Short mmCIF file of C-alpha atoms and ligand atoms in Angstrom, two decimals:
data_model
loop_
_atom_site.label_atom_id
_atom_site.label_comp_id
_atom_site.label_asym_id
_atom_site.label_seq_id
_atom_site.Cartn_x
_atom_site.Cartn_y
_atom_site.Cartn_z
CA MET A 133 112.82 100.60 150.81
CA GLU A 134 109.05 100.14 150.26
CA ARG A 135 107.10 97.79 147.85
CA SER A 136 103.87 98.29 145.95
CA LEU A 137 101.68 96.39 143.60
CA ILE A 138 100.90 97.94 140.25
CA LEU A 139 98.50 96.57 137.52
CA VAL A 140 98.36 97.52 133.84
CA LYS A 141 94.58 97.26 133.39
CA PRO A 142 92.81 95.76 130.42
CA ASP A 143 92.21 99.06 128.58
CA ALA A 144 95.93 99.92 128.53
CA MET A 145 96.92 96.36 127.52
CA GLU A 146 94.52 96.44 124.56
CA ARG A 147 96.13 99.70 123.41
CA ASN A 148 99.78 98.19 123.63
CA ALA A 149 100.79 100.59 126.44
CA GLY A 150 102.24 97.93 128.88
CA GLY A 151 105.76 98.61 128.17
CA SER A 152 105.35 102.36 128.13
CA ILE A 153 103.61 102.32 131.48
CA LEU A 154 106.27 100.12 133.10
CA ALA A 155 108.88 102.41 131.61
CA ARG A 156 107.35 105.51 133.36
CA PHE A 157 107.85 103.85 136.76
CA GLU A 158 111.25 102.61 135.89
CA SER A 159 112.41 106.04 134.67
CA GLN A 160 111.39 107.50 138.10
CA GLY A 161 113.78 105.14 139.90
CA LEU A 162 111.28 102.37 140.77
CA LYS A 163 112.79 98.90 140.42
CA ILE A 164 110.86 95.91 139.14
CA VAL A 165 111.25 93.08 141.66
CA GLY A 166 108.24 91.05 140.41
CA LEU A 167 106.53 90.71 137.04
CA LYS A 168 103.77 88.60 135.34
CA MET A 169 101.13 88.60 132.82
CA LEU A 170 97.78 86.90 133.78
CA HIS A 171 94.10 86.81 133.17
CA VAL A 172 92.53 87.67 136.34
CA ASP A 173 89.61 85.43 137.31
CA GLU A 174 86.51 86.47 139.29
CA GLU A 175 87.77 85.02 142.64
CA LEU A 176 90.97 87.02 142.44
CA ALA A 177 89.16 90.19 141.18
CA LYS A 178 86.69 89.93 144.23
CA LYS A 179 89.65 89.65 146.60
CA HIS A 180 91.71 92.46 145.15
CA TYR A 181 88.76 94.83 145.14
CA GLU A 182 87.04 93.65 148.32
CA MET A 183 86.88 97.21 149.76
CA HIS A 184 84.53 98.23 146.93
CA ILE A 185 82.06 95.47 147.43
CA GLY A 186 78.54 97.02 147.64
CA LYS A 187 79.51 100.14 145.59
CA ILE A 188 77.41 100.96 142.57
CA PHE A 189 80.42 100.34 140.23
CA PHE A 190 81.49 97.06 141.75
CA ASN A 191 80.09 94.69 139.19
CA ASP A 192 81.22 96.70 136.21
CA LEU A 193 84.61 96.89 137.78
CA LEU A 194 84.86 93.01 138.11
CA GLU A 195 83.67 92.65 134.53
CA TYR A 196 86.20 95.14 133.39
CA ILE A 197 89.31 93.75 135.33
CA THR A 198 88.54 90.17 134.22
CA SER A 199 87.97 91.06 130.57
CA LYS A 200 91.53 90.82 129.23
CA PRO A 201 94.91 89.79 130.34
CA ILE A 202 96.90 92.23 132.48
CA ILE A 203 100.36 92.95 133.67
CA ALA A 204 100.98 92.65 137.44
CA ALA A 205 104.32 94.05 138.88
CA VAL A 206 105.91 94.61 142.29
CA LEU A 207 107.82 97.88 142.28
CA GLU A 208 110.42 98.80 144.88
CA GLY A 209 111.76 102.10 145.94
CA LYS A 210 112.03 104.83 148.57
CA GLY A 211 108.52 105.98 149.36
CA ALA A 212 107.33 103.71 146.50
CA ILE A 213 103.60 103.70 147.38
CA GLU A 214 103.00 107.43 147.40
CA LYS A 215 105.48 107.96 144.53
CA ILE A 216 103.58 105.55 142.39
CA ARG A 217 100.29 107.13 143.23
CA ASN A 218 101.72 110.53 142.21
CA ILE A 219 103.04 109.06 138.85
CA MET A 220 99.66 107.39 138.26
CA GLY A 221 97.52 110.57 138.84
CA ALA A 222 93.92 110.89 140.04
CA THR A 223 91.51 108.03 139.64
CA ASP A 224 89.40 110.05 137.01
CA PRO A 225 91.75 110.70 134.05
CA ALA A 226 89.86 113.84 133.34
CA LYS A 227 91.04 115.21 136.77
CA ALA A 228 94.52 113.72 136.57
CA ASP A 229 97.49 116.19 136.32
CA PRO A 230 99.27 116.62 133.13
CA GLY A 231 102.11 114.11 132.62
CA THR A 232 100.55 111.38 134.78
CA ILE A 233 99.83 107.92 133.54
CA ARG A 234 96.17 108.19 133.82
CA LYS A 235 96.01 111.57 131.99
CA ASP A 236 98.01 110.17 129.20
CA PHE A 237 96.69 106.69 128.88
CA GLY A 238 93.22 106.49 130.74
CA ILE A 239 89.94 106.53 129.03
CA ASP A 240 87.46 107.25 131.77
CA ILE A 241 87.02 106.84 135.61
CA GLN A 242 86.78 103.04 135.17
CA GLN A 243 89.14 102.38 132.38
CA ASN A 244 91.96 104.30 133.97
CA ALA A 245 95.01 102.33 132.62
CA VAL A 246 96.67 101.45 135.91
CA HIS A 247 96.20 100.39 139.64
CA GLY A 248 98.62 101.13 142.46
CA SER A 249 98.33 100.22 146.08
CA ASP A 250 97.17 102.88 148.39
CA SER A 251 98.82 102.11 151.72
CA PRO A 252 101.49 99.80 153.25
CA GLU A 253 98.71 97.46 154.41
CA SER A 254 97.08 97.27 151.00
CA ALA A 255 100.51 96.80 149.33
CA GLU A 256 101.33 93.79 151.42
CA ARG A 257 97.85 92.31 151.07
CA GLU A 258 97.84 92.85 147.25
CA ILE A 259 101.40 91.58 146.59
CA ASN A 260 100.56 88.30 148.39
CA LEU A 261 97.33 88.03 146.32
CA PHE A 262 99.21 88.26 142.90
CA PHE A 263 102.71 86.93 143.82
CA GLY A 264 104.25 83.93 145.59
CA LYS A 265 107.18 84.53 147.94
CA ASP A 266 109.53 83.05 145.31
CA GLN A 267 108.26 85.30 142.64
CA VAL A 268 109.46 88.52 144.24
CA PHE A 269 113.18 89.19 144.11
CA ASP A 270 115.74 90.92 146.34
CA TYR A 271 118.59 92.33 144.05
P1 IDP B 27 92.17 104.04 142.72
O1 IDP B 27 92.37 103.01 141.64
O2 IDP B 27 92.51 105.47 142.19
O3 IDP B 27 92.82 103.68 144.00
P2 IDP B 27 89.55 103.45 143.81
O4 IDP B 27 88.56 104.49 144.40
O5 IDP B 27 90.30 102.53 144.76
O6 IDP B 27 90.63 104.22 142.87
O7 IDP B 27 88.72 102.65 142.77
C1 IDP B 27 89.21 101.34 142.25
C2 IDP B 27 88.96 101.36 140.78
O8 IDP B 27 87.52 101.19 140.53
C3 IDP B 27 89.34 102.57 140.04
O9 IDP B 27 90.73 102.64 139.61
C4 IDP B 27 88.34 102.56 138.78
O10 IDP B 27 88.88 101.57 137.77
C5 IDP B 27 87.17 101.95 139.36
N1 IDP B 27 86.32 103.09 139.89
C6 IDP B 27 86.44 103.91 140.94
N2 IDP B 27 85.41 104.79 141.01
C7 IDP B 27 84.58 104.58 139.97
C8 IDP B 27 83.46 105.14 139.61
O11 IDP B 27 82.91 106.04 140.08
N3 IDP B 27 82.82 104.58 138.32
C9 IDP B 27 83.32 103.52 137.79
N4 IDP B 27 84.53 102.94 138.18
C10 IDP B 27 85.11 103.43 139.23
MG1 MG B 28 92.20 102.11 145.31
#
């Protein structure tokens, strides 16, 4: 079993898509083992997106991810990290495959509805940023 962090990003929250996006993952066999709504502050945003520091889109990305409350969830399943990335689709919604979350809910390459960890190392790091040990459940 593998775990991954997903975020329903501000653009999707604003369009009332939080539940629909969680349902996409659940219906593909991923189990919610951690769940919260929060307004990400600049400090957390910088830690979460630390690998993008220095990129041309970094400041806009910080402004966007801190603009509105989001949903954070830890999802568990066999091969969860890759499975979630496939369900999400490509970073740019215009290039995402039909039926993916980003194709159906994303607006543009920044406002792309959802985040999902990209490796086991990122997943562990990101889960620990957003969730305490007692906020993730074994069941
Ligand atoms: P990912 O979310 O598919 O893993 P990353 O390359 O890790 O994509 O980028 C993190 C986030 O930064 C993206 O989901 C998107 O919100 C934003 N982003 C990535 N590339 C660009 C860009 O070229 N312009 C504006 N925003 C971008
Ligand atoms: Mg990424």
